[in-house]
Coordinates of C-alpha atoms and ligand atoms in Angstrom, one line a residue:
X1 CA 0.0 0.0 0.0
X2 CA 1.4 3.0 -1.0
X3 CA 0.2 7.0 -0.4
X4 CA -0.3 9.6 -2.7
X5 CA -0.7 13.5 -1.9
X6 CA -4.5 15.0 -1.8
X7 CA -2.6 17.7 -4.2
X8 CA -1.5 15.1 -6.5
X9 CA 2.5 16.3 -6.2
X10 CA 3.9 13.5 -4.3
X11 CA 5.6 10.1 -5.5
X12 CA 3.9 7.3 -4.1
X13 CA 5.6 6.6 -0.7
X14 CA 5.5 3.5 2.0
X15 CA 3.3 4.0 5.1
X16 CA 6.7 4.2 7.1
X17 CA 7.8 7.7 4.9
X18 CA 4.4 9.2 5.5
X19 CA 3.8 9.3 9.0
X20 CA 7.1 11.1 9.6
X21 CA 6.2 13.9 7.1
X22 CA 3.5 16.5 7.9
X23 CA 2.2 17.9 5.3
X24 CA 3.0 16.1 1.9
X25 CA 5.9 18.1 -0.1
X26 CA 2.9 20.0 -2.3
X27 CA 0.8 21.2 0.6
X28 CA -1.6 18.6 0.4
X29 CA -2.4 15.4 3.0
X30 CA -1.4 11.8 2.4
X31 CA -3.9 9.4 2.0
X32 CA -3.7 5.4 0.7
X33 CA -4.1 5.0 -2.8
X34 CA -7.0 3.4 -2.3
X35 CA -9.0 1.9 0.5
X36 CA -8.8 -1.6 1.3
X37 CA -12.3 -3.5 0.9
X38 CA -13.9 -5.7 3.8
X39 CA -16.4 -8.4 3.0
X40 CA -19.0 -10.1 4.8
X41 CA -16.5 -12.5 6.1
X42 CA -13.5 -10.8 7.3
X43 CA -16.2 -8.9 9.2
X44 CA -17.6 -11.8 10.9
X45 CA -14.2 -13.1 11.7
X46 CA -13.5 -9.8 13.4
X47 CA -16.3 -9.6 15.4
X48 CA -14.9 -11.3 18.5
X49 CA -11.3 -9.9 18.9
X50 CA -9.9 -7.7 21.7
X51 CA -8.7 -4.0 21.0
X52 CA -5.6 -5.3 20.2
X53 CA -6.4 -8.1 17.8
X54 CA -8.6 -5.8 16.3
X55 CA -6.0 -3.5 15.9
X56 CA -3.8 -5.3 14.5
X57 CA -6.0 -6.9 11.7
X58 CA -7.1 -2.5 10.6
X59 CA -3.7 -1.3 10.6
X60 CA -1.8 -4.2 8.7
X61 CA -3.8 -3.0 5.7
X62 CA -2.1 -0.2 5.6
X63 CA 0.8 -0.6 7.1
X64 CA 2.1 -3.2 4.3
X65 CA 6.0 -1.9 5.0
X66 CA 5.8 -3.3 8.7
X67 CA 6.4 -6.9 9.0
X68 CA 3.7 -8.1 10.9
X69 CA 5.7 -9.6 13.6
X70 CA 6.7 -5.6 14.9
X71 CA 3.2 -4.5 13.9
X72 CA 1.8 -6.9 16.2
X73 CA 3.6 -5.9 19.2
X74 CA 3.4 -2.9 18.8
X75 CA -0.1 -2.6 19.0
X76 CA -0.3 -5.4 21.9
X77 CA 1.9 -3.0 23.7
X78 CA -0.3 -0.1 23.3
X79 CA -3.6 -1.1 23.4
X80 CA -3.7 -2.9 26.8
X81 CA -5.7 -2.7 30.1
X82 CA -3.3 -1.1 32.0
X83 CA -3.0 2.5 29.7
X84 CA -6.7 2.6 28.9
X85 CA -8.6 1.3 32.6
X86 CA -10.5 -1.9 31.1
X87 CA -9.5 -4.9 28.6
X88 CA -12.5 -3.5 26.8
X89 CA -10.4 -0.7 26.0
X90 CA -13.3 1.5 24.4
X91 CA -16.5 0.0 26.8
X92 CA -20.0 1.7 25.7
X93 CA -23.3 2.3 27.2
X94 CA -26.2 3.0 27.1
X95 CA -28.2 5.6 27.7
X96 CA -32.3 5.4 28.7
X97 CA -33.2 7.0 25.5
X98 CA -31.4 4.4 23.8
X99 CA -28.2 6.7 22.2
X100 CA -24.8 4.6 22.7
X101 CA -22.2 6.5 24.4
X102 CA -18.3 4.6 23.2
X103 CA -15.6 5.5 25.3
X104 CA -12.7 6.8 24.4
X105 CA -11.3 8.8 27.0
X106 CA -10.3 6.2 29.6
X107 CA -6.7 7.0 28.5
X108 CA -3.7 8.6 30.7
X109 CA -4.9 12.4 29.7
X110 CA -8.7 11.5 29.4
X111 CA -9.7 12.5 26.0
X112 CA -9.9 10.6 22.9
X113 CA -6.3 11.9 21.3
X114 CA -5.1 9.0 23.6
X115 CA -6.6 6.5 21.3
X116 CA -4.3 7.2 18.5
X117 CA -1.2 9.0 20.2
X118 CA -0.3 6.2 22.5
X119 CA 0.0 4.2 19.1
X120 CA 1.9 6.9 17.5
X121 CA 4.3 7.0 20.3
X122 CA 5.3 3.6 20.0
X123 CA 5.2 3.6 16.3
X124 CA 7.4 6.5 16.0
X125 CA 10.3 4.7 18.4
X126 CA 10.2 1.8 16.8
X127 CA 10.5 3.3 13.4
X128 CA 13.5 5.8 14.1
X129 CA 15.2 3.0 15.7
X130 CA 15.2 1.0 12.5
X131 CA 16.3 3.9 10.5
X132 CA 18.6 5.7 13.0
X133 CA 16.9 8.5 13.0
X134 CA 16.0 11.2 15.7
X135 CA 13.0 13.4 16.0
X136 CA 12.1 16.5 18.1
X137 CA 8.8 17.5 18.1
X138 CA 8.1 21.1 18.1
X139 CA 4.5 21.7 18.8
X140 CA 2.2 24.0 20.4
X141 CA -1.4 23.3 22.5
X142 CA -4.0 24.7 24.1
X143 CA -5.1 21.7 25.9
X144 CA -5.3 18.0 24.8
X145 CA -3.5 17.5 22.0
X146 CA -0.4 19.0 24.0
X147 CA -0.2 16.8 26.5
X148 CA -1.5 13.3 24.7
X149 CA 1.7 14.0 22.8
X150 CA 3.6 14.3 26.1
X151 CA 2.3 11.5 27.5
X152 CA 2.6 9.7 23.9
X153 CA 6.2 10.6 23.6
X154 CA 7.2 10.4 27.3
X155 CA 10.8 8.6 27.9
X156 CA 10.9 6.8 24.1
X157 CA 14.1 6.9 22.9
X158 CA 15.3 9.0 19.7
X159 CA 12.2 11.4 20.6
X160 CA 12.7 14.8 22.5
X161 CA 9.0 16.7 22.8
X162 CA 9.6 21.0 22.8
X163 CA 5.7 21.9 23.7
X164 CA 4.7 25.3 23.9
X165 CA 1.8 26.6 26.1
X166 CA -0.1 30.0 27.0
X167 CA 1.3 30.7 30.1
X168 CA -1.3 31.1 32.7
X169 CA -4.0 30.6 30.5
X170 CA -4.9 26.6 30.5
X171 CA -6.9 25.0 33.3
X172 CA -4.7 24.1 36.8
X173 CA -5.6 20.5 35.9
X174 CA -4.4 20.9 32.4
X175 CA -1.1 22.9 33.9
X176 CA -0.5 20.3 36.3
X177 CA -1.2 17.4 33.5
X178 CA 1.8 18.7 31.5
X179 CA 3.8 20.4 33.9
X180 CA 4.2 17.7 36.4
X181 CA 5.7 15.6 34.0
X182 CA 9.6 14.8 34.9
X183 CA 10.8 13.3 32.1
X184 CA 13.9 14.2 30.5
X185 CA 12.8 13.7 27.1
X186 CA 9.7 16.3 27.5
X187 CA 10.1 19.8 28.0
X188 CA 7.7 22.4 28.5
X189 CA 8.1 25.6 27.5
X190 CA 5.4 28.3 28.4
X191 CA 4.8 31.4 26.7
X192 CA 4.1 34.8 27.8
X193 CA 1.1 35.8 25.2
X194 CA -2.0 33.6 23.4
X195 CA -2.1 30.2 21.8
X196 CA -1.5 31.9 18.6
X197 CA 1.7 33.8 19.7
X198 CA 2.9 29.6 20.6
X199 CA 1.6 28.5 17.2
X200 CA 3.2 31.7 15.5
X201 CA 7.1 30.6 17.5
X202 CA 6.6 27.0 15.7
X203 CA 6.0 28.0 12.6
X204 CA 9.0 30.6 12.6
X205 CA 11.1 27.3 14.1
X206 CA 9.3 25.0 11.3
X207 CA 10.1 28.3 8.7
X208 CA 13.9 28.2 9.6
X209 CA 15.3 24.9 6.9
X210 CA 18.3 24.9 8.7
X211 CA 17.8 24.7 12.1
X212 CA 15.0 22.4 11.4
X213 CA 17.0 20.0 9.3
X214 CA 19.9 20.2 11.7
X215 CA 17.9 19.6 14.7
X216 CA 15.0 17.0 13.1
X217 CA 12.4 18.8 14.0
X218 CA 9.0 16.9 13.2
X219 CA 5.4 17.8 14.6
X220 CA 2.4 15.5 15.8
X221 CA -0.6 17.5 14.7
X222 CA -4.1 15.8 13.6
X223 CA -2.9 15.8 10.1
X224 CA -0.7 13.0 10.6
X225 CA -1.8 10.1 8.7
X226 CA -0.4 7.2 11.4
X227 CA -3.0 9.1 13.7
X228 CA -6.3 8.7 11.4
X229 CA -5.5 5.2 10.7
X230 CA -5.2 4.6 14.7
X231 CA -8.6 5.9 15.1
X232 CA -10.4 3.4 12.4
X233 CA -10.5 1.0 14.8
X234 CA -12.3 1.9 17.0
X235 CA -14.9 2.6 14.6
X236 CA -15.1 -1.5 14.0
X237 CA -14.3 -1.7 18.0
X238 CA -17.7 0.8 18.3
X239 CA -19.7 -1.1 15.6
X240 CA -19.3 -4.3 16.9
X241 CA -20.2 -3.5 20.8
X242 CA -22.8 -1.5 19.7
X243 CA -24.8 -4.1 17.9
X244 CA -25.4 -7.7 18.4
X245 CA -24.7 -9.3 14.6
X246 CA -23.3 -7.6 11.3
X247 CA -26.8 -7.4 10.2
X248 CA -27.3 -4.3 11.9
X249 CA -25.9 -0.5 10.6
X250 CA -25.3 1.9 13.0
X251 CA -24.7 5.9 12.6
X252 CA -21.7 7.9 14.6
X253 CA -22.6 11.3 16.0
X254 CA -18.5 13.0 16.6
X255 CA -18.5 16.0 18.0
X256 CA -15.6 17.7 15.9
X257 CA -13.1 20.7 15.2
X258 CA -9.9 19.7 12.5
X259 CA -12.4 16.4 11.3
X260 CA -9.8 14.3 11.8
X261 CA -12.1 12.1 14.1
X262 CA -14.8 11.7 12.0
X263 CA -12.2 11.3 8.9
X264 CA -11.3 8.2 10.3
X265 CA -14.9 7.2 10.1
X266 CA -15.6 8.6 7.1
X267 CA -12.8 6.0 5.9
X268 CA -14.2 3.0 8.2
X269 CA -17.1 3.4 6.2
X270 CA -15.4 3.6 2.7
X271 CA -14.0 0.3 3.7
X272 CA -17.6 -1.0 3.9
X273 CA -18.0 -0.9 7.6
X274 CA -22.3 -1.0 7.7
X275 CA -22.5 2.4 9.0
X276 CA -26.0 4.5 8.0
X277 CA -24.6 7.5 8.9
X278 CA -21.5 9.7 10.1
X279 CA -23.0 12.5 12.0
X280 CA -20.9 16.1 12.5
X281 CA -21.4 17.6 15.5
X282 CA -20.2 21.6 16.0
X283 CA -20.3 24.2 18.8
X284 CA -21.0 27.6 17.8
X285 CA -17.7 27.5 15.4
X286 CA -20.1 25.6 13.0
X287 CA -18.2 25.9 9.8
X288 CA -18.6 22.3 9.0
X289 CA -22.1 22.4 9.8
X290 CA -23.0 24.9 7.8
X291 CA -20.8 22.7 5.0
X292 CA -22.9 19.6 5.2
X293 CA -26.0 21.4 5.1
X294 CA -25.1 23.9 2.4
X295 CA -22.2 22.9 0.6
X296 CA -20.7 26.0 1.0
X297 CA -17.3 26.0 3.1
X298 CA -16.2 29.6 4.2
X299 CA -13.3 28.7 6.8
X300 CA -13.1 32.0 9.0
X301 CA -10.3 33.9 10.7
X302 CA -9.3 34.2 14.4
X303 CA -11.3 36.9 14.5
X304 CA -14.0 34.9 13.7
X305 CA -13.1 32.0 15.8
X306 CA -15.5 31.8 19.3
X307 CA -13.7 31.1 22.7
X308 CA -16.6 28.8 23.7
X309 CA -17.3 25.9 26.9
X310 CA -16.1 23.4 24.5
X311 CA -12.7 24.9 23.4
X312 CA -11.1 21.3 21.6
X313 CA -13.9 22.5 19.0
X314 CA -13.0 26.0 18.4
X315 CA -12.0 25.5 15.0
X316 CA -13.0 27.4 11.8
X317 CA -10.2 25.8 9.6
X318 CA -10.6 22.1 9.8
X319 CA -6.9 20.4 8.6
X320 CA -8.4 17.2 8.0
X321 CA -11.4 18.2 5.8
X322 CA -8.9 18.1 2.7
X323 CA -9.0 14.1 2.8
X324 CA -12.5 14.2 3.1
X325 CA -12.8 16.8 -0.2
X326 CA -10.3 15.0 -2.4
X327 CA -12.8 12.1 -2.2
X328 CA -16.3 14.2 -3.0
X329 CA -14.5 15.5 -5.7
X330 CA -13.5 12.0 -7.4
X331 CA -10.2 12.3 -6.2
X332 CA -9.6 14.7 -8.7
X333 CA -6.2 16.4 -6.9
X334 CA -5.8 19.4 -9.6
X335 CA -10.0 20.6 -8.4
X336 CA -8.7 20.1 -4.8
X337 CA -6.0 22.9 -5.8
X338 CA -8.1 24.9 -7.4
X339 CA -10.1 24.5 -4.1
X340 CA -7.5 25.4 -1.3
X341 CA -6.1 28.3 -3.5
X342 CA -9.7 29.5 -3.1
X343 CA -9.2 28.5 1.0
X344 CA -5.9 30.3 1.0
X345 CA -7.8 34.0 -0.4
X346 CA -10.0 33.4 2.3
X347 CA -12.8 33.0 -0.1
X348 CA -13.9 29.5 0.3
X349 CA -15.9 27.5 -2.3
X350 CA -19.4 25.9 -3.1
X351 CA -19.3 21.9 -3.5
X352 CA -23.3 22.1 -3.2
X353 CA -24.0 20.0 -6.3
X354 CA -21.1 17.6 -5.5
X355 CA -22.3 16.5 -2.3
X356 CA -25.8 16.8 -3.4
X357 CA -25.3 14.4 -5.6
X358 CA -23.2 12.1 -3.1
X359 CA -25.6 12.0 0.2
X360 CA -26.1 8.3 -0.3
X361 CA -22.2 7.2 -1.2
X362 CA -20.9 9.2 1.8
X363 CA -23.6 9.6 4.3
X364 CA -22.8 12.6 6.5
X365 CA -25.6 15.0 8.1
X366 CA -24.8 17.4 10.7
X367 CA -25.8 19.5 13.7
X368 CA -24.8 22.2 16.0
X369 CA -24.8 22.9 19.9
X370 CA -24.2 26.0 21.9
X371 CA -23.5 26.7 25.3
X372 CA -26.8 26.7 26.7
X373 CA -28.0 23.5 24.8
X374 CA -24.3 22.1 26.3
X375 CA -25.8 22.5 30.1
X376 CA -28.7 21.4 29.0
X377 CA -27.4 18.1 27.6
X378 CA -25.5 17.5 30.3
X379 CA -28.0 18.3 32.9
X380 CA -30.7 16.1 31.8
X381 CA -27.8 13.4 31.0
X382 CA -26.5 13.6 34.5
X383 CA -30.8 13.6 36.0
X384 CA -31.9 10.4 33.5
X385 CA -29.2 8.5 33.8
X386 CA -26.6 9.6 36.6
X387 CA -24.1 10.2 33.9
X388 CA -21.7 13.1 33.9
X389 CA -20.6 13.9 30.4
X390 CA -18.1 16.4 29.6
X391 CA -18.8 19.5 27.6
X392 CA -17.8 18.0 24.0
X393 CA -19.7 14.8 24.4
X394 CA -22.3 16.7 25.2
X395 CA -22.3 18.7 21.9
X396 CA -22.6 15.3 20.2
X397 CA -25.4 14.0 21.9
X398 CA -27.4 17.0 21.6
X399 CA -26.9 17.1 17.7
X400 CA -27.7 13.0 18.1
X401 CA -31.2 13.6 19.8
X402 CA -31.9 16.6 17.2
X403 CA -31.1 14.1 13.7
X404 CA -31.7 10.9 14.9
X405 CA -34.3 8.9 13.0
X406 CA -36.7 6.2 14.3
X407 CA -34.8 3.1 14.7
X408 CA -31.7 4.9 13.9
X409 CA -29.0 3.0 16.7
X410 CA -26.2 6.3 17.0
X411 CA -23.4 5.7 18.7
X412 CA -21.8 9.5 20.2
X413 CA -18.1 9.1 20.0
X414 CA -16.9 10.4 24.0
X415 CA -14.4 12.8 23.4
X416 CA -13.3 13.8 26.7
X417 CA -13.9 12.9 30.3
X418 CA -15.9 15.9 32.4
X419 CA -12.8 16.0 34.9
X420 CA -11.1 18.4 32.4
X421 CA -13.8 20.7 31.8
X422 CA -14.9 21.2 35.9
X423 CA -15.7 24.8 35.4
X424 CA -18.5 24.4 32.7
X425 CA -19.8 21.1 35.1
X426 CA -19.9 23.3 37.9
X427 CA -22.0 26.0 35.6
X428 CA -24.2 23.1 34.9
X429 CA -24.2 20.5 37.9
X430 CA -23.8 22.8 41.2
X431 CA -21.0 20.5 41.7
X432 CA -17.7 19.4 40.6
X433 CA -17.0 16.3 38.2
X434 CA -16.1 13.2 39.2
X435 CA -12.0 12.6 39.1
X436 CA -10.4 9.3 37.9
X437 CA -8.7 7.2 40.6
X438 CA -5.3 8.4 40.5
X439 CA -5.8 12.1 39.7
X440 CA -6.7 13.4 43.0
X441 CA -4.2 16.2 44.2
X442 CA -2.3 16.6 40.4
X443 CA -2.2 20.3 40.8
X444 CA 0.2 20.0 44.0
X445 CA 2.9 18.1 42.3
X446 CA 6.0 19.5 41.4
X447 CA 6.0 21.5 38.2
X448 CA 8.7 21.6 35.6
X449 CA 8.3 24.2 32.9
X450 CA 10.2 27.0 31.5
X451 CA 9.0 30.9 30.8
X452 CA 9.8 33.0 28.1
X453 CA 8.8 35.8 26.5
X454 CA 7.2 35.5 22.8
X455 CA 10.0 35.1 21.4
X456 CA 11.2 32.6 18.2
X457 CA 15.1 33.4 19.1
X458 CA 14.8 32.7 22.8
X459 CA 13.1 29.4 22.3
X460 CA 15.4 28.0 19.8
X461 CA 18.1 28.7 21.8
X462 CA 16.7 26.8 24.4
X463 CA 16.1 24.0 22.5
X464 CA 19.9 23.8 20.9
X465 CA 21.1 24.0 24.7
X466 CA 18.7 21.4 25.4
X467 CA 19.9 19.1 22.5
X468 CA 23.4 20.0 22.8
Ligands
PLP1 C1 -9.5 17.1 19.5 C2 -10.9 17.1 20.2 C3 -12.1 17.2 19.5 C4 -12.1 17.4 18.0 O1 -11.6 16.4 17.2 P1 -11.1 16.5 15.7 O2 -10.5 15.3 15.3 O3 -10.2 17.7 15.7 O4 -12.4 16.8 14.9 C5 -13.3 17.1 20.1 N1 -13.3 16.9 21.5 C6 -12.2 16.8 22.2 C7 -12.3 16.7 23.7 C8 -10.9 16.9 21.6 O5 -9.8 16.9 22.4

């Protein structure tokens, strides 16, 4: 199985080459060149493996260029009771009015980026070990996907992690997620300023060709291919708890911001996993909404961006949506051009007709949630069934209840746990969220992070002392 650019500018490359490389050398996103097919058959002989097994048997399909043996523990290592709370892995349940809740977030930082990073982590030691090769990831986070890299990445060798926060401006339980960590390997690095003054420092350390080739600098963001294909899985996983033979379809409701979550079921269905429909759930940022019920994309600026009660959502440029695109538009990469130089003027562009004409082949719909209907949600979750769902998961189950058909079975993907989010719980509940056994007390362990100003210079000198 080989990969191919969404832009149409890249030689095919192995699985191996691709999950190294951000973006592809034209701008554009890998994908496979084509999807691999599952019958009837291979279906039913999935149907009762473990996480592991399970992961094994998606990702070979893909990963032809690692011999199974190394594939296979790999994944065994990763996917195991221990890291993720259950030998279920990703449990569901149900609630009263019948909507299937899969977890995902039972991971060591409690969201759902777990589910693929922790495989990433291992995939990426095991990888640079067999081709000598070092990476230091340069990233920057206002939240999850910060420190599911961190605790991805923590003491693998050949990997350094540089992650750059707002300083001050994350929750104490985020702080203390990331900061507390002691690990040589990871080093936090917290700004004086905004997210975007962190993102703006990486991209003038990504913009920099020398120091990034002389220092291997790499990134882990959602656009990484390795990190789509992790999350497949557990669309099978999902599928097959949720139902009781592989008669049955089943839609996913996934609450969303870059689509790379629902991407992954976009291609789990591709593959011919019975799913009805994938269901995009939005805050208030509903750009992707407003896409699946118009057509229309018009990605907006910061400006236009909404600090909102579910913040891993507030995203008006979504990275992933490129995969999705070069697909409605017959993977036709020269239109998908066309399209992102449209993206890139800040005009957008009108696909109406295209995915008119494709309801039935790719089967999204879509909703939107706002704060209030967010307390709501999880309100009357937390009075029917003594459930505490966190702010995100609540987004999706809200757009479930609004789209759901009779008879429709949706399974809401569970995003985060409510632990994270106590603030908006408290808004809602009168009471804080319940904590995971061994988080109580995080905040009053010793902290190690460093302060700088916004400042590109100052940070890669820190990171050359740090490497030296
Ligand atoms: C990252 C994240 C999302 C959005 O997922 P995408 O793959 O970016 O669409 C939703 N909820 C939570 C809690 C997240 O961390």
């Amino acid at each position: 199985m080989h990969y191919i650019s969404t832009r149409g500018g890249m030689q095919p490359l192995p699985f191996s080459d691709t999950i190294l490389m951000g973006l592809a050398p034209d701008g554009g996103l890998a994908l496979p060149e084509h999807y691999p097919q599952i019958g009837r058959e291979q279906l039913d002989a999935w149907r009762g493996l473990s996480y592991a097994e399970l992961a094994f048997e998606v990702i070979r399909l893909f990963a032809t260029d690692i011999p199974e043996a190394d594939l296979k523990d790999i994944v065994s290592r990763t996917y195991t009771a221990e890291v993720y709370g259950s030998a279920e892995i990703t449990p569901v349940k149900r609630l009263k009015d019948g909507l299937v809740i899969l977890e995902l977030s039972n991971g060591p930082t409690l969201a759902f980026k777990d589910m693929a990073m922790q495989f990433l982590g291992n995939l990426f030691e095991y990888v640079l070990a067999k081709k000598g090769e070092e990476l230091n990831i340069v990233g920057a986070t206002s939240g999850d996907t910060g420190s599911a890299a961190e605790y991805a990445m923590r003491g693998k060798a050949g990997i350094n992690v540089f992650m750059l926060s707002p300083d001050g401006l994350m929750s104490p339980f985020q702080r203390a997620q990331m900061y507390s960590l002691q690990d040589e390997n990871i080093h936090n690095i917290a700004i004086k300023g905004m997210f975007d003054d962190c993102q703006d420092i990486v991209k003038a350390v990504q913009n920099d060709h020398a120091f990034k080739a002389r220092h291997k600098v790499g990134t882990v963001n959602s656009i990484n291919w390795a990190r789509v294909v992790a999350q497949v899985v557990y669309y099978f996983k999902g599928y097959f708890n949720a139902t009781a033979s592989n008669d049955e379809q089943v839609s996913f409701c996934v609450p969303s911001g870059n689509f790379g979550n629902v991407c992954a079921g976009h291609i789990a269905r591709q593959m011919g996993l019975p799913v009805e429909r994938l269901i995009v759930a939005t805050n208030e940022n509903d750009v992707l909404d407003e896409f699946f019920r118009t057509g229309v994309y018009r990605p907006r600026g910061t400006a236009n961006t909404w600090v909102t009660s579910s913040p891993s959502m507030d995203i008006s440029k979504a990275s992933n949506f490129e995969r999705f695109v070069f697909d409605l538009v017959g993977r036709d990469a020269a239109k998908v051009r066309e399209l992102w130089a449209k993206v890139d003027s800040g005009e957008g562009f009108d696909l109406s007709a295209q995915l008119a004409a494709t309801r039935e082949q790719f089967g999204f719909a879509s909703g939107k949630s706002t704060h209030a209907d967010r307390l709501a949600t999880i309100r009357q979750v937390d009075r029917e069934d003594g459930v505490v769902v966190d702010t995100h998961t609540a987004d999706g189950i809200k757009v479930a209840r609004d789209v759901r058909r009779p008879g429709e079975t949706v399974v809401c993907l569970e995003t985060a746990l409510p632990a994270k989010f106590a603030d908006t719980i408290r808004e809602a509940l009168d009471r804080d969220p319940p904590r995971p056994a061994g988080f109580d007390g995080i905040e009053n362990l010793p902290q190690r992070v460093t302060v700088f100003d916004a400042d590109a210079a100052a940070v890669k000198d820190f990171i050359e002392a740090a490497l030296a």
